XYZ file of N, CA and C in Angstrom:
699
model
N 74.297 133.452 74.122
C 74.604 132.309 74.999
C 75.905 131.643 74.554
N 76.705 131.467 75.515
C 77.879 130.879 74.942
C 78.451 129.451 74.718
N 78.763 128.772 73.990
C 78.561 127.380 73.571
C 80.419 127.040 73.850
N 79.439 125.458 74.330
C 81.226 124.673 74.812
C 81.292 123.629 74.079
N 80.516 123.577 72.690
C 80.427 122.425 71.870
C 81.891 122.139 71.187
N 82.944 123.125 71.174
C 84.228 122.793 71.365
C 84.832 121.148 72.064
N 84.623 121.326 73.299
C 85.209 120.436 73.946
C 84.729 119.030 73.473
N 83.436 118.636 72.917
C 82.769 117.654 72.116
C 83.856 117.130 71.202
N 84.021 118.252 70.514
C 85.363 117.965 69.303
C 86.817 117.616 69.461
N 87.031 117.876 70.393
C 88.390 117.567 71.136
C 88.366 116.940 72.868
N 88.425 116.154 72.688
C 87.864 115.597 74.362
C 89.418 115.788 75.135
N 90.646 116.039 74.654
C 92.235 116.345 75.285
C 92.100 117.595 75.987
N 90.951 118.901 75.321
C 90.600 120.018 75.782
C 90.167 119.541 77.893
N 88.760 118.504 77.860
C 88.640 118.512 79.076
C 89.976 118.071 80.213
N 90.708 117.318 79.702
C 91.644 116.856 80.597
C 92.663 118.120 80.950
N 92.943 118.725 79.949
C 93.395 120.535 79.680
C 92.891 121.345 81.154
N 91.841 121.016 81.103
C 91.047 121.324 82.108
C 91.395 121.147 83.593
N 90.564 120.167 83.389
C 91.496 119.372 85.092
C 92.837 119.400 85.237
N 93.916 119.019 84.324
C 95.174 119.268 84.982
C 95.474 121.011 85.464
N 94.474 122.131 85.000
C 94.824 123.164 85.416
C 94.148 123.617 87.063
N 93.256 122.695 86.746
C 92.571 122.907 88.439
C 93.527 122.328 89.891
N 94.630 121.810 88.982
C 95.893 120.797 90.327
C 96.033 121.716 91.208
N 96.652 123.029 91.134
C 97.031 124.173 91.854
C 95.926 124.740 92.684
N 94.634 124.471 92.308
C 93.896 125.013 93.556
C 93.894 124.237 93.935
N 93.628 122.769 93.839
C 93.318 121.903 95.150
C 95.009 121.712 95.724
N 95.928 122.383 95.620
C 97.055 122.275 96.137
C 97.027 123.289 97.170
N 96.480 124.480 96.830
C 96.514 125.867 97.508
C 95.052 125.520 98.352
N 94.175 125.224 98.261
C 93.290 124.580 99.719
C 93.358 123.503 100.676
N 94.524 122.375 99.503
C 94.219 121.320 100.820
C 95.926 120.987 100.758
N 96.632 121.594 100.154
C 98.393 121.379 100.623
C 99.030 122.080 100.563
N 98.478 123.577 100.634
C 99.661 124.420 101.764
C 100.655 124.711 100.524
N 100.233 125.234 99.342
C 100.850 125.851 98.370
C 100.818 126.640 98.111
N 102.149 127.453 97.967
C 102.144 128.900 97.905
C 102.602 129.075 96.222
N 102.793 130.422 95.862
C 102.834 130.794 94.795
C 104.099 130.210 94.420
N 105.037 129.751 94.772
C 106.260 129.243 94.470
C 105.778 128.045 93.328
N 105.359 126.841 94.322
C 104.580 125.569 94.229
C 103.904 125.835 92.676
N 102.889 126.717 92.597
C 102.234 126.943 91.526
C 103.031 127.231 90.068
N 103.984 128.148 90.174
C 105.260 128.365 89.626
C 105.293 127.354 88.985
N 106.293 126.078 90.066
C 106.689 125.432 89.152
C 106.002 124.055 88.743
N 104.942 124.217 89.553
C 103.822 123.358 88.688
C 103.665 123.481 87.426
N 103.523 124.400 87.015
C 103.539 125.278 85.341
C 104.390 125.149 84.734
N 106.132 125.524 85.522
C 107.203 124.904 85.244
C 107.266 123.903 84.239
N 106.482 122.374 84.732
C 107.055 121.570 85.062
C 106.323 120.811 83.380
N 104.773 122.238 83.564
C 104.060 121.744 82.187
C 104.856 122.076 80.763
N 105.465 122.914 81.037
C 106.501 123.231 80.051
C 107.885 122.151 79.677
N 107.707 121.476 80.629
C 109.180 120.573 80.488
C 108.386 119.177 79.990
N 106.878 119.075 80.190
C 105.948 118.213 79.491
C 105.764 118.504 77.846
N 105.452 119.765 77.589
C 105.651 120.016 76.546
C 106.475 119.932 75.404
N 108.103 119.945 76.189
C 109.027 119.287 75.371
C 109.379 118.408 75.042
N 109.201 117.862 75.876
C 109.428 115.899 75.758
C 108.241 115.154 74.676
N 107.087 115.898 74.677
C 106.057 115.392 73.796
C 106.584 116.010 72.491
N 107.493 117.120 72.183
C 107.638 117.646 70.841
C 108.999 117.078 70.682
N 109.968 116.455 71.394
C 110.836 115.766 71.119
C 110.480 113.905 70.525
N 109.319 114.021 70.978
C 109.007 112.613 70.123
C 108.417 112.980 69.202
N 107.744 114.181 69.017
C 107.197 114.415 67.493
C 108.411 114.248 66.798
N 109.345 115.162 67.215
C 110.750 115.457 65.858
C 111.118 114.133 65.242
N 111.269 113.004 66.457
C 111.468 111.773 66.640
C 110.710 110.790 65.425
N 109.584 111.173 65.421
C 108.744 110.389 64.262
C 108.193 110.760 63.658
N 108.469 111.993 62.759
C 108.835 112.351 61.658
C 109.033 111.441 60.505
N 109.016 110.485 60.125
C 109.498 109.764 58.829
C 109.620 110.332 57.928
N 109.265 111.414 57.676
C 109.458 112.021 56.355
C 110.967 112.215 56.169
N 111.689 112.477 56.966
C 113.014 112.964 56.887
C 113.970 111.586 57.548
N 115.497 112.128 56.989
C 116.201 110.965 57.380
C 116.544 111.018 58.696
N 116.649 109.497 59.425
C 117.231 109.164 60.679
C 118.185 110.369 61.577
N 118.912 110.474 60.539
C 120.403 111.337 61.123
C 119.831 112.715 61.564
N 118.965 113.250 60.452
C 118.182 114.339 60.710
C 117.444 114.657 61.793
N 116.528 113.691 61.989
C 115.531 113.712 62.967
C 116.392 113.673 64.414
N 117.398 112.598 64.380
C 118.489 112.852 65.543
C 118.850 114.419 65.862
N 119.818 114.943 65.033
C 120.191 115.976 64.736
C 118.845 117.230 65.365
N 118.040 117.227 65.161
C 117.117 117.834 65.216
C 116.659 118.160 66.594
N 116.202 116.612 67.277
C 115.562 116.669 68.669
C 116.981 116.797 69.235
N 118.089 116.657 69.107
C 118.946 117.223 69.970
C 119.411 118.414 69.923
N 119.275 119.167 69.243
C 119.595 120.603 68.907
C 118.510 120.968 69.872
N 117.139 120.863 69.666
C 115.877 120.982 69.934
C 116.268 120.815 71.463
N 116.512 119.511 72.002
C 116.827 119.356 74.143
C 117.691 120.224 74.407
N 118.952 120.891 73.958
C 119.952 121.602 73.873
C 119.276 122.954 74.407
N 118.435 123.325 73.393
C 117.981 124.733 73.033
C 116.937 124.965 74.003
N 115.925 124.232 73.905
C 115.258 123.831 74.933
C 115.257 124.089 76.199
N 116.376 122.875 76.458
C 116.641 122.710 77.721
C 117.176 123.955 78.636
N 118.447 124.889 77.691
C 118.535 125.749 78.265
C 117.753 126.945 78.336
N 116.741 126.777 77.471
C 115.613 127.983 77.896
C 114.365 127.871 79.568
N 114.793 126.425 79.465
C 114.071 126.170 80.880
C 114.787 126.071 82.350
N 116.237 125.477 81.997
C 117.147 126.322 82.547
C 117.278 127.609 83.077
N 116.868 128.552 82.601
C 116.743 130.108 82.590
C 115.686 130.418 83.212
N 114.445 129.882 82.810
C 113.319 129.987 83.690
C 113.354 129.486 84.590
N 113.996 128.288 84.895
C 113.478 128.145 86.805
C 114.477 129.099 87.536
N 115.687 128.980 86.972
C 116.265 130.033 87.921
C 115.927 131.405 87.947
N 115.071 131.876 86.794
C 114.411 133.242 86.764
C 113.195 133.056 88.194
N 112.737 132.007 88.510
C 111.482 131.534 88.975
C 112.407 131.692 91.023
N 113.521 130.622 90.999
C 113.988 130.768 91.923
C 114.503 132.361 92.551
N 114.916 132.859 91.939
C 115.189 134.174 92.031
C 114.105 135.484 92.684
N 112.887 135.047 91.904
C 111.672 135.563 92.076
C 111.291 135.317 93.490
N 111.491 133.958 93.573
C 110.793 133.872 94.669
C 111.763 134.491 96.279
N 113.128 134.099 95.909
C 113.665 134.550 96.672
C 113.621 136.052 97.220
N 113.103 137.036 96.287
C 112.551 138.427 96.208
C 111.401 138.503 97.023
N 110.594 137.479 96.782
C 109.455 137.637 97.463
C 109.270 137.425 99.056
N 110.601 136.350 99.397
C 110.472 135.618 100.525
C 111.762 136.276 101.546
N 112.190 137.118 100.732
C 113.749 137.742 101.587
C 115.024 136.982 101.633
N 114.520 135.978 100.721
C 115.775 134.746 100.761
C 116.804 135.506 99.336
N 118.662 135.197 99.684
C 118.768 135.816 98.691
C 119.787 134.726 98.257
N 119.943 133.492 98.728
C 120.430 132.435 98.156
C 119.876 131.066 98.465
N 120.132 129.904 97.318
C 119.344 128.646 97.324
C 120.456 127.500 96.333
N 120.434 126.475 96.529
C 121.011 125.448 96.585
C 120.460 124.605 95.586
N 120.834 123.785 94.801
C 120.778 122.414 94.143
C 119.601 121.788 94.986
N 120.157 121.810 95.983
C 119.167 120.781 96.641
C 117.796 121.448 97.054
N 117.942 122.118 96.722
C 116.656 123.334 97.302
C 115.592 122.959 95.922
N 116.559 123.545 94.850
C 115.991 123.398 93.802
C 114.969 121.837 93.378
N 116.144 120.818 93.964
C 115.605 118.997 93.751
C 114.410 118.673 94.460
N 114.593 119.366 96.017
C 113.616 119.827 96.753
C 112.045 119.489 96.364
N 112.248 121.262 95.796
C 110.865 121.605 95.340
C 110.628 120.965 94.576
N 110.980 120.499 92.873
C 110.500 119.930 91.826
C 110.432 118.412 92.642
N 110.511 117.853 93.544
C 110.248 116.144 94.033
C 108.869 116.347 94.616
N 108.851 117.420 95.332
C 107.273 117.631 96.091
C 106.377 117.949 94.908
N 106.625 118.975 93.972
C 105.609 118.920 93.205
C 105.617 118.123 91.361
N 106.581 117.158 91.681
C 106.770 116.226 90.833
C 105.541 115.276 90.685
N 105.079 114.524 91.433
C 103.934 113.788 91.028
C 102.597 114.053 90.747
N 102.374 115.158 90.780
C 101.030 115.938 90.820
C 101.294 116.202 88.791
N 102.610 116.387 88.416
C 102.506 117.143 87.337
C 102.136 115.600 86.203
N 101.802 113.923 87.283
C 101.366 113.170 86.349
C 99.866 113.733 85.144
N 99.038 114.526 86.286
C 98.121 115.248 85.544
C 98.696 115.957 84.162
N 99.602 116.852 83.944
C 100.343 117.322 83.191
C 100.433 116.404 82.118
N 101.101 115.584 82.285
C 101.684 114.569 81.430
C 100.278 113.747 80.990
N 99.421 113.736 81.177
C 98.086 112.512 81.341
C 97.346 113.422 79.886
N 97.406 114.968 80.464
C 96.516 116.335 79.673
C 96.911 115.929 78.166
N 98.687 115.839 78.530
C 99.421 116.559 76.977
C 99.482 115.203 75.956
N 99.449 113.912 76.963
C 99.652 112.876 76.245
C 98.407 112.200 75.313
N 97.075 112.942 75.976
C 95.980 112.493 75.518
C 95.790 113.326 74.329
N 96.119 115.114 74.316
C 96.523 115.582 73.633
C 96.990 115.068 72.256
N 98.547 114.433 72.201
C 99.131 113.753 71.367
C 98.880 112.969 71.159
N 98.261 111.380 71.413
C 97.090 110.837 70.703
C 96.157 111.172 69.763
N 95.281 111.974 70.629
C 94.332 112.546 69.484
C 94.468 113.504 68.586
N 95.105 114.501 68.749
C 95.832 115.409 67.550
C 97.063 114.821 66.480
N 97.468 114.613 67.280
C 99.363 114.632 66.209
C 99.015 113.273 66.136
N 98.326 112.111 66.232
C 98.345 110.587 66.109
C 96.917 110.636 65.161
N 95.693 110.638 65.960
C 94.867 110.553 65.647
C 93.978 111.224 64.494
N 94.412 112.277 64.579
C 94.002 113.495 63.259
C 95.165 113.672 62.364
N 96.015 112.875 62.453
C 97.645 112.747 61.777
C 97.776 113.870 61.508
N 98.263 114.907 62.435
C 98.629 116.427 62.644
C 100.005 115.669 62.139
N 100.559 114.425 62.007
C 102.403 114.134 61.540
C 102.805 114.513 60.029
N 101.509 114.552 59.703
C 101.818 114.576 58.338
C 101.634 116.028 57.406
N 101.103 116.469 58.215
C 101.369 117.994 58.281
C 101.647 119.180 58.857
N 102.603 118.802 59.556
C 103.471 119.621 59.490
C 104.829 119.598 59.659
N 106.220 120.257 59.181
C 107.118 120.326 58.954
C 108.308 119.807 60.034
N 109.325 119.214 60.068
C 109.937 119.298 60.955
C 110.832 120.536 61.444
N 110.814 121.113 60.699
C 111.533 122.846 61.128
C 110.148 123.468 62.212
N 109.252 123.352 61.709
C 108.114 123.784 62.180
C 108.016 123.669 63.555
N 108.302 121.988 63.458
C 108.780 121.185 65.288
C 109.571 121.975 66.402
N 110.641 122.397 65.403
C 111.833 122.859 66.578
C 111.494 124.084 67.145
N 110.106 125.184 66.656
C 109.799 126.282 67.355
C 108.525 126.305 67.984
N 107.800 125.218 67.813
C 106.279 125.597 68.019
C 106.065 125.475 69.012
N 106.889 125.193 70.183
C 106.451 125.664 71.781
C 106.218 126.708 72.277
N 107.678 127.320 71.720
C 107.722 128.425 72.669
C 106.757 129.963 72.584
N 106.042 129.949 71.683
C 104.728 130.606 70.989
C 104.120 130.680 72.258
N 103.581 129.439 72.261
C 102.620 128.913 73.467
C 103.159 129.298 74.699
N 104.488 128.457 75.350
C 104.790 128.614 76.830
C 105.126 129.509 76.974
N 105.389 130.486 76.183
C 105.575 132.112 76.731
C 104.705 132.721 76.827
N 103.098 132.932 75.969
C 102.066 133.378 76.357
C 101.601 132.840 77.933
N 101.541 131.679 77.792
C 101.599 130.831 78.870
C 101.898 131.594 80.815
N 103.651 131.855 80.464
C 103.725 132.016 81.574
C 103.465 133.513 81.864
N 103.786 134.104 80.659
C 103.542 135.666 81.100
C 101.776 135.659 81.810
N 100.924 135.191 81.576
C 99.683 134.884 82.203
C 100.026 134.742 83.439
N 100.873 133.515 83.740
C 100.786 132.941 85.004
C 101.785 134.027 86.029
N 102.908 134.719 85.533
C 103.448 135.630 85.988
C 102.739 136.719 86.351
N 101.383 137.323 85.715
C 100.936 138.232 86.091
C 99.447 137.896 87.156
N 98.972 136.567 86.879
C 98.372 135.955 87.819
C 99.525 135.735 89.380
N 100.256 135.166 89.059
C 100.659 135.166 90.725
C 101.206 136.633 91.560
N 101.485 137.217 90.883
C 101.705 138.917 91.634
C 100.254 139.087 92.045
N 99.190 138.654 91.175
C 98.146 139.509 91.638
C 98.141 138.781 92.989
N 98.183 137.202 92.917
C 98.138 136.498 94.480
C 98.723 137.117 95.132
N 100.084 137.472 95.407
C 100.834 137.867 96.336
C 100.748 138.848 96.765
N 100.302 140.092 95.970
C 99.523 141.006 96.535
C 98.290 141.395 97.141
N 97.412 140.023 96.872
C 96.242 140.349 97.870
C 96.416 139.178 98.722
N 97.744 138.636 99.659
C 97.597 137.606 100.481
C 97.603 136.099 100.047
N 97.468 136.116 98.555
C 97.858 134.012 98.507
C 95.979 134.032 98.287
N 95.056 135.307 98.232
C 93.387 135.340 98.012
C 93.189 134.055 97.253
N 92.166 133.068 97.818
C 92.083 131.499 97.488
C 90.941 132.374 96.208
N 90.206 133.204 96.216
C 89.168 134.021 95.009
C 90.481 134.047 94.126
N 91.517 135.137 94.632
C 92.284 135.578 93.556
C 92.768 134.515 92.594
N 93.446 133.142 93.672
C 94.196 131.930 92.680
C 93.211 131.163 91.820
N 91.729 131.247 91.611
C 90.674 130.670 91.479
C 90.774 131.816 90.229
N 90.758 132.615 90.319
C 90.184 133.576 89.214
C 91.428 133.438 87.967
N 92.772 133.099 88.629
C 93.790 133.648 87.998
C 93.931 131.814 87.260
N 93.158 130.802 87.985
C 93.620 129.234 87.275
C 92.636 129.503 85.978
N 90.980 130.458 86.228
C 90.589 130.054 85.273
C 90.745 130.925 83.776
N 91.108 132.173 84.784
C 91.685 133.139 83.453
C 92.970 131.907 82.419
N 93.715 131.599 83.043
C 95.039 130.472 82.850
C 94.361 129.478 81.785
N 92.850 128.781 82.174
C 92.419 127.806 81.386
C 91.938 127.994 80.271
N 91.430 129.629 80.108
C 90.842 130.505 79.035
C 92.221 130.597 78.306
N 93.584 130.648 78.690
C 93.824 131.532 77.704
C 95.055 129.615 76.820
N 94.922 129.101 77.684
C 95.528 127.713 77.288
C 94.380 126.758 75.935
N 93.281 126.850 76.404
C 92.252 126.583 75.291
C 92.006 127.377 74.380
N 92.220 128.714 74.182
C 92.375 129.056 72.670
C 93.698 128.910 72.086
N 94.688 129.161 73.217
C 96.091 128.892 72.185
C 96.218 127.425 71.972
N 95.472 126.538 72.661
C 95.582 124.579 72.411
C 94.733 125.147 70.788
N 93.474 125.570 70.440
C 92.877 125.862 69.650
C 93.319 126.075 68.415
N 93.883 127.335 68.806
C 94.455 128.137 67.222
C 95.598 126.957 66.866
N 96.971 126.590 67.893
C 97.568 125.183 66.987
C 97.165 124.536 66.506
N 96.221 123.931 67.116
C 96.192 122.493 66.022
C 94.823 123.406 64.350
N 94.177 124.099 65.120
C 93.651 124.962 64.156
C 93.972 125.022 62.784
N 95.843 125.737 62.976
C 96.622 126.271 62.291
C 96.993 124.931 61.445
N 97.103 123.596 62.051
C 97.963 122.762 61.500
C 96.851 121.769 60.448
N 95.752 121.855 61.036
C 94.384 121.502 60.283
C 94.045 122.103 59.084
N 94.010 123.625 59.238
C 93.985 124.321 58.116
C 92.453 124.694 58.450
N 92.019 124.742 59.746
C 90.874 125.081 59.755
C 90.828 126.175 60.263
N 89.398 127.282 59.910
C 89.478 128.447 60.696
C 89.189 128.434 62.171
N 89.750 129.080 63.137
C 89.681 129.112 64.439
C 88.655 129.693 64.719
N 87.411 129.352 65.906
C 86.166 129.845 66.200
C 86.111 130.570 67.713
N 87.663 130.403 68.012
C 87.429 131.624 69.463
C 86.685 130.103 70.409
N 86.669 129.259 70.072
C 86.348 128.195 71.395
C 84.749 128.315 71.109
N 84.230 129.097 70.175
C 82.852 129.049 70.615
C 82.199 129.987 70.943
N 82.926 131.026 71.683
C 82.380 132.061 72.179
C 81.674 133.294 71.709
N 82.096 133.627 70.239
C 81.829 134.920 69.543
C 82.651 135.945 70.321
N 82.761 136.979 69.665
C 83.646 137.901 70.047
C 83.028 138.536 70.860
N 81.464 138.872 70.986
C 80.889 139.503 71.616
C 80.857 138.567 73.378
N 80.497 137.691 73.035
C 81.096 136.858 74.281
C 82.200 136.892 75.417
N 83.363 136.948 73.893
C 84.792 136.911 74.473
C 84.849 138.226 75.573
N 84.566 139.527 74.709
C 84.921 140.790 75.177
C 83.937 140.810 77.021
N 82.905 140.087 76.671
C 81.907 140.170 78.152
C 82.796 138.923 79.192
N 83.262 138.232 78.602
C 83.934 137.261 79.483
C 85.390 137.921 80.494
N 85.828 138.696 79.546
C 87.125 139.740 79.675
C 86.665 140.815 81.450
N 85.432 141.232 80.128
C 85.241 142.177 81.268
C 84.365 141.876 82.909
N 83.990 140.632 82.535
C 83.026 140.341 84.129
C 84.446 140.066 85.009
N 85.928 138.907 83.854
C 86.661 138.967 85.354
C 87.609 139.999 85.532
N 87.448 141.368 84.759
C 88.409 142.425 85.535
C 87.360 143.117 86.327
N 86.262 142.764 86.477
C 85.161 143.401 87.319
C 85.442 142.708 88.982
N 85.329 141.496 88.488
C 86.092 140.051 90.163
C 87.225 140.874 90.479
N 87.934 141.227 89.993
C 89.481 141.089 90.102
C 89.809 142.157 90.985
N 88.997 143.760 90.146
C 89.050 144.708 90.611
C 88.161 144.721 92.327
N 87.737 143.936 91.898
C 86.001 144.425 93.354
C 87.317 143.197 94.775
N 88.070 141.874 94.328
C 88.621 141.737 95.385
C 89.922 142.306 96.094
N 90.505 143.326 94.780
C 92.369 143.980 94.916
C 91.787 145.191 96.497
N 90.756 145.289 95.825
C 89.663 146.514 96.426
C 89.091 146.487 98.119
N 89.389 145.339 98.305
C 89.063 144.544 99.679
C 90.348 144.697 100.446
């Protein structure tokens, strides 16, 4: 039987939660296509930085100049890695849609429509940072070098998920099953990597969320069983 006594221990996990469910109720009741979803995800990634730019930020361990030095190297580096991704994202979509050019404003566009929805985003990561990096003083252990890489671990597992979740959409039609299967595969794989970080920074051993391995592997396989039985339709 598989146990969610996890989420007991970390209550930032449930909000984790709900901000990942935004995209279906976007794709049933507002007419969101895989683009939308994109950069909904996008947008969690540009949440992510801004919360690790105030970590670098308050740091005390290190001097002023440093910590400056640091989170700006850090927005720099950052910034242009997300840079790269939306226009990797715009590009994509333009492939998908037959469009083979797009505009600034295209771009301002989209991120304004799905700008306020990503308050969820920001609500997830901030409760997050409270209770981890504040509350369990995750500040005091760990490094500020440590700071300037420990995203991108995450948001690249991250999107490669979500990259291979939305092809599967687009290939079976925008399937409201398929985007359902592919948010919660998305929530599975965001709660063990939320897990193993702070895990790692605790010094505690990681328990797989709870599940046992024997769990994990049956969880794996019931949704390539969904997945396969709707590509199949």
């Amino acid at each position: 039987m598989m146990k969610f006594d996890f989420l007991s221990k970390d209550k930032s996990l449930i909000f984790l939660i709900l901000a990942n469910l935004v995209p279906v109720l976007g794709v049933l009741f507002m007419d969101w296509s895989v683009f939308y979803v994109l950069i909904y995800y996008w947008l969690e990634s540009a949440v992510v930085g801004i919360f690790n730019v105030v970590k670098i930020v308050m740091d005390t361990r290190s001097f002023l100049f440093r910590r400056i030095f640091f989170a700006l190297f850090f927005i720099v580096h950052f910034g242009g890695f997300m840079a790269g991704h939306l226009l990797f994202l715009f590009i994509l979509n333009g492939f998908f849609t037959g469009s083979s050019t797009f505009s600034f404003s295209d771009i301002f566009s989209v991120i304004s429509n799905v700008l306020v929805y990503a308050a969820a985003l920001f609500t997830s990561h901030g409760i997050s940072f409270f209770t981890n990096y504040i509350g369990k003083k995750e500040y005091k252990k760990i490094e500020l070098g440590s700071l300037m890489f420990a995203p991108y671990s995450r948001i690249v597992l991250m999107h490669l998920t979500i990259l291979f979740g939305m092809f599967a959409a687009v290939l079976t039609g925008m399937n409201i099953a398929v985007v359902i299967l592919f948010v919660v595969f998305k929530i599975f794989v965001d709660l063990r990597a939320h897990r193993k970080e702070h895990d790692k920074i605790s010094g505690e051993p990681s328990d797989d969320l709870g599940f046992g391995l024997k769990n994990l592997n049956r969880f794996k396989m019931v949704h390539k069983k969904l997945f396969d039985k709707i590509v199949s339709k």
